[in-house]
Amino acid sequence: MKLNGSFINEIASHFLLRGDVVKYYVSETGHINDTFIVTCQNQKKITRYILQRVNQYVFRQPKQVISNICNVTSYISDNLRDQGIDPRNKVMQLIPSTDGKFYYIDPDGGFWRASYYIENCTTYSTGITPEMFYKAGRAFGDFQMQLSDFPADRLHETIPNFHNTRSRFADFKEALLRDSEDRAKRIRKDIQFVTEREHLCGYIYDRLESGEFRMRVTHNDTKMDNILMDADTGDALCVIDLDTVMPGSVLNDFGDAIRFGASSAAEDEVDLSKVYMRLDMFEQFTKGFIEGLDGSLTEEEIRAFPMGAIILTFETGMRFLTDYLNGDVYFRISRDRHNLERARNQFKLVQDMEGKLPEMNAIVEKYVSKK
Ligand code: GN1
Ligand code: MG
């Protein structure tokens, strides 16, 4: 079905929104779900909302995603209220549907949800300053802290083995073996880059299994554009995109944030001479993240931050390459070789981080004693 104005109106009418839709636009950030920012008017009052169609190829059990979000957001909101803090604008809030659920399934089977749009905020993919990145570190650290006592058994695993790098490697090998689009012959070097690094794949999971790293409740998608920053003060207000909140290692959140935010270039920059990791950004995020986690990190976890950054970047590059081999079925692309370009960009970053490992280690060592 075509997603035109009247269709969006129809979807909106199934949620308890104030007023009628007067306009909407499509948000281009995010590679997975379809996102619409809709403006509603009730007499003179204007309210904006986010309508999202959940990608059901990626999220096979979308109701479980909704259940996780409701659990997590109400838990954090209650805690904030207990501390005398108003949770509005600090925690994302789903809006009920007219039949008392938090989702609506359209006649084509499309799975929709609605939430408030937090006004006067900006998200950043590029142009991030070290100061902003420090604030993002605090916000992601703080987010994890707020969930430190959350009963993990109440969470569904919305995407099984999401950050299990070993299982991501197995997916890559399977895609390579199938080579359904006959693309492998063009990317021998990229394939070699991945296979040479198979030994990295167990780094985080082995330590989680042995108990060396604590199993925590983590966000798992800590891209900089998943934080709303106050447009006036630049303060980090609210962590969004809670679709993948699941048990995991602290390194998932640390590493993914560095992969995206400490890179000198966008995730799909094709001029690889522009792609490297900025140590000043690495340091600022590390500082903020450790402060946000407020003494709950172990020395082993902090010392593993640099490897976490390398592994999460490697894993993401491998996921892009896997999707390229599979014919671009997972990540949304806007040009033919987009996933291949993204993969090469991530591999360039991995290489650069490998070279900067001693400097990264020296930075985290400074903070081990301050934790
Ligand atoms: C996807 O939806 P978005 O763009 O925030 C992906 C992340 C990747 C990221 C790479 C559910 O996140 O895991 O790191 O793209 N989300 C899912 O940009 O797979
Ligand atoms: Mg996401």
Short mmCIF file of C-alpha atoms in Angstrom, two decimals, residues 17-268:
data_model
loop_
_atom_site.label_atom_id
_atom_site.label_comp_id
_atom_site.label_asym_id
_atom_site.label_seq_id
_atom_site.Cartn_x
_atom_site.Cartn_y
_atom_site.Cartn_z
CA LEU A 17 -3.21 11.49 19.27
CA ARG A 18 -4.48 15.01 19.95
CA GLY A 19 -6.12 16.46 16.84
CA ASP A 20 -5.85 15.69 13.15
CA VAL A 21 -2.75 15.18 11.09
CA VAL A 22 -1.99 18.42 9.23
CA LYS A 23 1.37 17.43 7.81
CA TYR A 24 4.08 14.78 8.01
CA TYR A 25 7.53 14.04 6.71
CA VAL A 26 9.68 10.95 6.41
CA SER A 27 12.76 10.80 8.64
CA GLU A 28 15.78 9.37 6.82
CA THR A 29 17.91 8.45 9.85
CA GLY A 30 18.02 4.79 10.79
CA HIS A 31 18.55 1.84 8.50
CA ILE A 32 15.75 -0.41 9.72
CA ASN A 33 12.28 0.98 10.52
CA ASP A 34 10.17 3.47 8.52
CA THR A 35 9.78 6.66 10.50
CA PHE A 36 7.29 9.51 10.00
CA ILE A 37 7.15 12.73 11.95
CA VAL A 38 3.54 13.85 12.01
CA THR A 39 2.10 17.16 13.10
CA CYS A 40 -1.38 17.15 14.62
CA GLN A 41 -3.57 20.14 15.24
CA ASN A 42 -6.41 20.43 17.72
CA GLN A 43 -7.93 23.91 17.32
CA LYS A 44 -4.82 26.04 17.94
CA LYS A 45 -2.79 23.39 19.71
CA ILE A 46 -0.04 21.72 17.68
CA THR A 47 1.54 18.45 18.82
CA ARG A 48 4.13 16.39 16.97
CA TYR A 49 4.41 12.63 17.10
CA ILE A 50 6.55 9.87 15.69
CA LEU A 51 4.83 7.10 13.80
CA GLN A 52 6.98 4.10 13.02
CA ARG A 53 6.42 0.99 10.98
CA VAL A 54 8.56 -1.70 12.56
CA ASN A 55 10.67 -3.74 10.15
CA GLN A 56 9.35 -7.27 10.60
CA TYR A 57 12.12 -8.88 8.61
CA VAL A 58 14.50 -7.64 11.32
CA PHE A 59 12.16 -7.86 14.31
CA ARG A 60 10.34 -11.17 13.90
CA GLN A 61 8.35 -10.69 17.11
CA PRO A 62 7.39 -7.01 17.11
CA LYS A 63 5.01 -7.39 20.05
CA GLN A 64 7.99 -8.45 22.13
CA VAL A 65 9.78 -5.26 21.10
CA ILE A 66 6.81 -3.23 22.35
CA SER A 67 6.67 -5.19 25.58
CA ASN A 68 10.38 -4.52 26.24
CA ILE A 69 10.01 -0.82 25.54
CA CYS A 70 7.00 -0.51 27.85
CA ASN A 71 8.81 -2.35 30.63
CA VAL A 72 12.04 -0.41 30.30
CA THR A 73 10.50 3.05 29.92
CA SER A 74 8.09 2.61 32.84
CA TYR A 75 10.91 1.29 35.01
CA ILE A 76 13.13 4.29 34.26
CA SER A 77 10.24 6.76 34.60
CA ASP A 78 9.28 5.36 38.02
CA ASN A 79 12.87 5.65 39.21
CA LEU A 80 13.12 9.23 38.01
CA ARG A 81 9.85 10.14 39.73
CA ASP A 82 11.17 8.56 42.96
CA GLN A 83 14.12 10.93 42.71
CA GLY A 84 11.76 13.88 42.20
CA ILE A 85 12.64 14.19 38.49
CA ASP A 86 9.92 14.70 35.86
CA PRO A 87 10.42 11.90 33.29
CA ARG A 88 8.69 13.79 30.45
CA ASN A 89 11.25 14.62 27.76
CA LYS A 90 13.80 12.38 29.48
CA VAL A 91 12.34 9.00 28.60
CA MET A 92 10.68 8.05 25.35
CA GLN A 93 6.99 7.41 25.73
CA LEU A 94 4.80 5.17 23.63
CA ILE A 95 1.23 6.27 22.95
CA PRO A 96 -1.67 3.83 23.37
CA SER A 97 -3.70 2.74 20.39
CA THR A 98 -7.45 3.28 20.40
CA ASP A 99 -7.95 -0.35 21.42
CA GLY A 100 -5.73 -0.01 24.47
CA LYS A 101 -2.54 -1.57 23.11
CA PHE A 102 0.68 0.16 22.17
CA TYR A 103 0.66 -0.90 18.52
CA TYR A 104 -1.62 -1.14 15.53
CA ILE A 105 -1.49 -3.73 12.76
CA ASP A 106 -2.68 -2.35 9.40
CA PRO A 107 -4.66 -4.41 6.86
CA ASP A 108 -1.39 -5.31 5.04
CA GLY A 109 0.11 -6.65 8.25
CA GLY A 110 2.29 -3.55 8.81
CA PHE A 111 3.15 -3.17 12.50
CA TRP A 112 2.90 0.44 13.73
CA ARG A 113 3.66 2.28 16.94
CA ALA A 114 3.46 5.91 18.00
CA SER A 115 5.42 8.02 20.44
CA TYR A 116 5.74 11.66 21.45
CA TYR A 117 8.15 13.78 19.48
CA ILE A 118 10.38 15.61 21.94
CA GLU A 119 10.56 19.22 20.76
CA ASN A 120 13.58 21.49 20.58
CA CYS A 121 16.01 18.61 20.23
CA THR A 122 18.54 17.67 17.60
CA THR A 123 20.24 14.41 16.76
CA TYR A 124 23.68 14.29 15.24
CA SER A 125 25.28 11.86 12.84
CA THR A 126 28.21 14.05 11.92
CA GLY A 127 29.66 17.33 13.16
CA ILE A 128 29.89 16.02 16.70
CA THR A 129 32.27 17.95 18.97
CA PRO A 130 34.34 16.31 21.73
CA GLU A 131 32.22 18.14 24.29
CA MET A 132 29.00 16.76 22.85
CA PHE A 133 30.52 13.31 22.69
CA TYR A 134 31.47 13.54 26.36
CA LYS A 135 27.81 14.34 27.14
CA ALA A 136 26.69 11.41 24.99
CA GLY A 137 29.05 9.14 26.95
CA ARG A 138 27.52 10.26 30.21
CA ALA A 139 24.01 9.75 28.83
CA PHE A 140 24.66 6.22 27.57
CA GLY A 141 26.50 5.33 30.79
CA ASP A 142 23.66 6.78 32.81
CA PHE A 143 21.08 4.89 30.75
CA GLN A 144 22.79 1.62 31.61
CA MET A 145 23.05 2.63 35.24
CA GLN A 146 19.32 3.32 35.37
CA LEU A 147 18.77 -0.27 34.25
CA SER A 148 21.40 -1.82 36.47
CA ASP A 149 18.80 -3.42 38.75
CA PHE A 150 16.26 -4.13 36.04
CA PRO A 151 15.21 -7.79 36.15
CA ALA A 152 16.73 -9.06 32.91
CA ASP A 153 14.40 -12.08 32.80
CA ARG A 154 11.56 -9.66 31.99
CA LEU A 155 13.24 -8.81 28.69
CA HIS A 156 12.66 -10.67 25.44
CA GLU A 157 15.63 -11.24 23.19
CA THR A 158 14.25 -9.18 20.29
CA ILE A 159 17.03 -10.27 17.92
CA PRO A 160 18.73 -13.48 19.05
CA ASN A 161 22.53 -13.32 19.22
CA PHE A 162 22.43 -9.65 18.22
CA HIS A 163 25.96 -8.84 19.40
CA ASN A 164 27.27 -12.38 19.48
CA THR A 165 30.18 -11.79 17.11
CA ARG A 166 30.78 -15.54 16.69
CA SER A 167 27.28 -16.04 15.43
CA ARG A 168 27.67 -12.97 13.16
CA PHE A 169 30.78 -14.63 11.72
CA ALA A 170 28.82 -17.83 11.11
CA ASP A 171 26.14 -15.79 9.29
CA PHE A 172 28.87 -14.25 7.16
CA LYS A 173 30.33 -17.66 6.24
CA GLU A 174 26.89 -18.94 5.36
CA ALA A 175 26.18 -15.93 3.11
CA LEU A 176 29.57 -16.40 1.47
CA LEU A 177 28.93 -20.07 0.83
CA ARG A 178 25.51 -19.33 -0.66
CA ASP A 179 26.74 -16.28 -2.60
CA SER A 180 23.18 -15.87 -3.84
CA GLU A 181 23.91 -12.73 -5.88
CA ASP A 182 27.23 -13.95 -7.28
CA ARG A 183 29.03 -11.03 -5.65
CA ALA A 184 31.82 -12.82 -3.77
CA LYS A 185 34.21 -12.82 -6.72
CA ARG A 186 34.29 -9.01 -6.68
CA ILE A 187 35.15 -8.66 -3.01
CA ARG A 188 37.97 -11.14 -2.34
CA LYS A 189 40.02 -8.62 -0.35
CA ASP A 190 37.10 -7.70 1.89
CA ILE A 191 36.39 -11.37 2.53
CA GLN A 192 40.02 -11.88 3.45
CA PHE A 193 39.88 -8.93 5.83
CA VAL A 194 37.08 -10.67 7.73
CA THR A 195 38.46 -14.21 7.73
CA GLU A 196 41.87 -13.01 8.96
CA ARG A 197 40.16 -11.64 12.04
CA GLU A 198 38.05 -14.65 13.03
CA HIS A 199 40.04 -14.85 16.27
CA LEU A 200 38.43 -11.56 17.43
CA CYS A 201 34.94 -13.02 17.40
CA GLY A 202 34.99 -14.75 20.78
CA TYR A 203 36.60 -11.88 22.70
CA ILE A 204 33.48 -10.51 24.38
CA TYR A 205 31.27 -13.57 24.51
CA ASP A 206 33.91 -15.89 25.95
CA ARG A 207 34.42 -13.46 28.81
CA LEU A 208 30.71 -13.09 29.41
CA GLU A 209 30.39 -16.85 29.54
CA SER A 210 33.32 -17.28 31.89
CA GLY A 211 31.92 -14.57 34.17
CA GLU A 212 34.92 -12.26 33.68
CA PHE A 213 32.56 -9.64 32.26
CA ARG A 214 29.24 -8.93 33.93
CA MET A 215 26.04 -9.61 32.01
CA ARG A 216 24.19 -6.28 32.11
CA VAL A 217 21.11 -4.79 30.50
CA THR A 218 22.49 -2.82 27.57
CA HIS A 219 21.10 -0.56 24.85
CA ASN A 220 23.00 -2.28 22.02
CA ASP A 221 22.58 0.47 19.40
CA THR A 222 24.47 3.43 20.81
CA LYS A 223 24.83 5.44 17.63
CA MET A 224 25.11 9.12 18.33
CA ASP A 225 21.85 9.74 16.50
CA ASN A 226 20.06 7.66 19.13
CA ILE A 227 20.46 10.48 21.66
CA LEU A 228 18.30 13.58 21.62
CA MET A 229 20.37 16.65 22.43
CA ASP A 230 18.79 19.88 23.64
CA ALA A 231 19.01 22.29 20.70
CA ASP A 232 19.79 25.27 22.98
CA THR A 233 22.14 23.84 25.60
CA GLY A 234 23.58 20.83 23.73
CA ASP A 235 22.77 18.67 26.78
CA ALA A 236 21.90 15.03 26.17
CA LEU A 237 18.22 14.76 27.08
CA CYS A 238 16.90 11.37 26.13
CA VAL A 239 18.20 8.04 24.86
CA ILE A 240 15.94 6.72 22.10
CA ASP A 241 15.64 3.64 19.86
CA LEU A 242 15.07 1.06 22.58
CA ASP A 243 14.31 -1.80 20.16
CA THR A 244 17.42 -3.74 21.05
CA VAL A 245 17.62 -3.22 24.81
CA MET A 246 18.68 -6.70 25.91
CA PRO A 247 21.17 -8.40 28.21
CA GLY A 248 24.75 -7.94 27.02
CA SER A 249 28.21 -6.67 27.84
CA VAL A 250 29.00 -3.04 28.60
CA LEU A 251 31.45 -3.28 25.70
CA ASN A 252 28.58 -3.47 23.21
CA ASP A 253 27.48 0.02 24.12
CA PHE A 254 30.95 1.45 24.53
CA GLY A 255 32.25 -0.08 21.29
CA ASP A 256 29.28 0.80 19.13
CA ALA A 257 29.30 4.42 20.31
CA ILE A 258 33.02 4.78 19.48
CA ARG A 259 32.55 3.09 16.10
CA PHE A 260 30.04 5.71 15.08
CA GLY A 261 30.82 8.86 17.04
CA ALA A 262 34.63 8.79 17.19
CA SER A 263 34.95 8.24 13.47
CA SER A 264 36.24 11.24 11.54
CA ALA A 265 33.68 10.60 8.79
CA ALA A 266 30.17 9.34 8.15
CA GLU A 267 29.51 5.60 8.26
CA ASP A 268 29.18 5.48 4.47
#
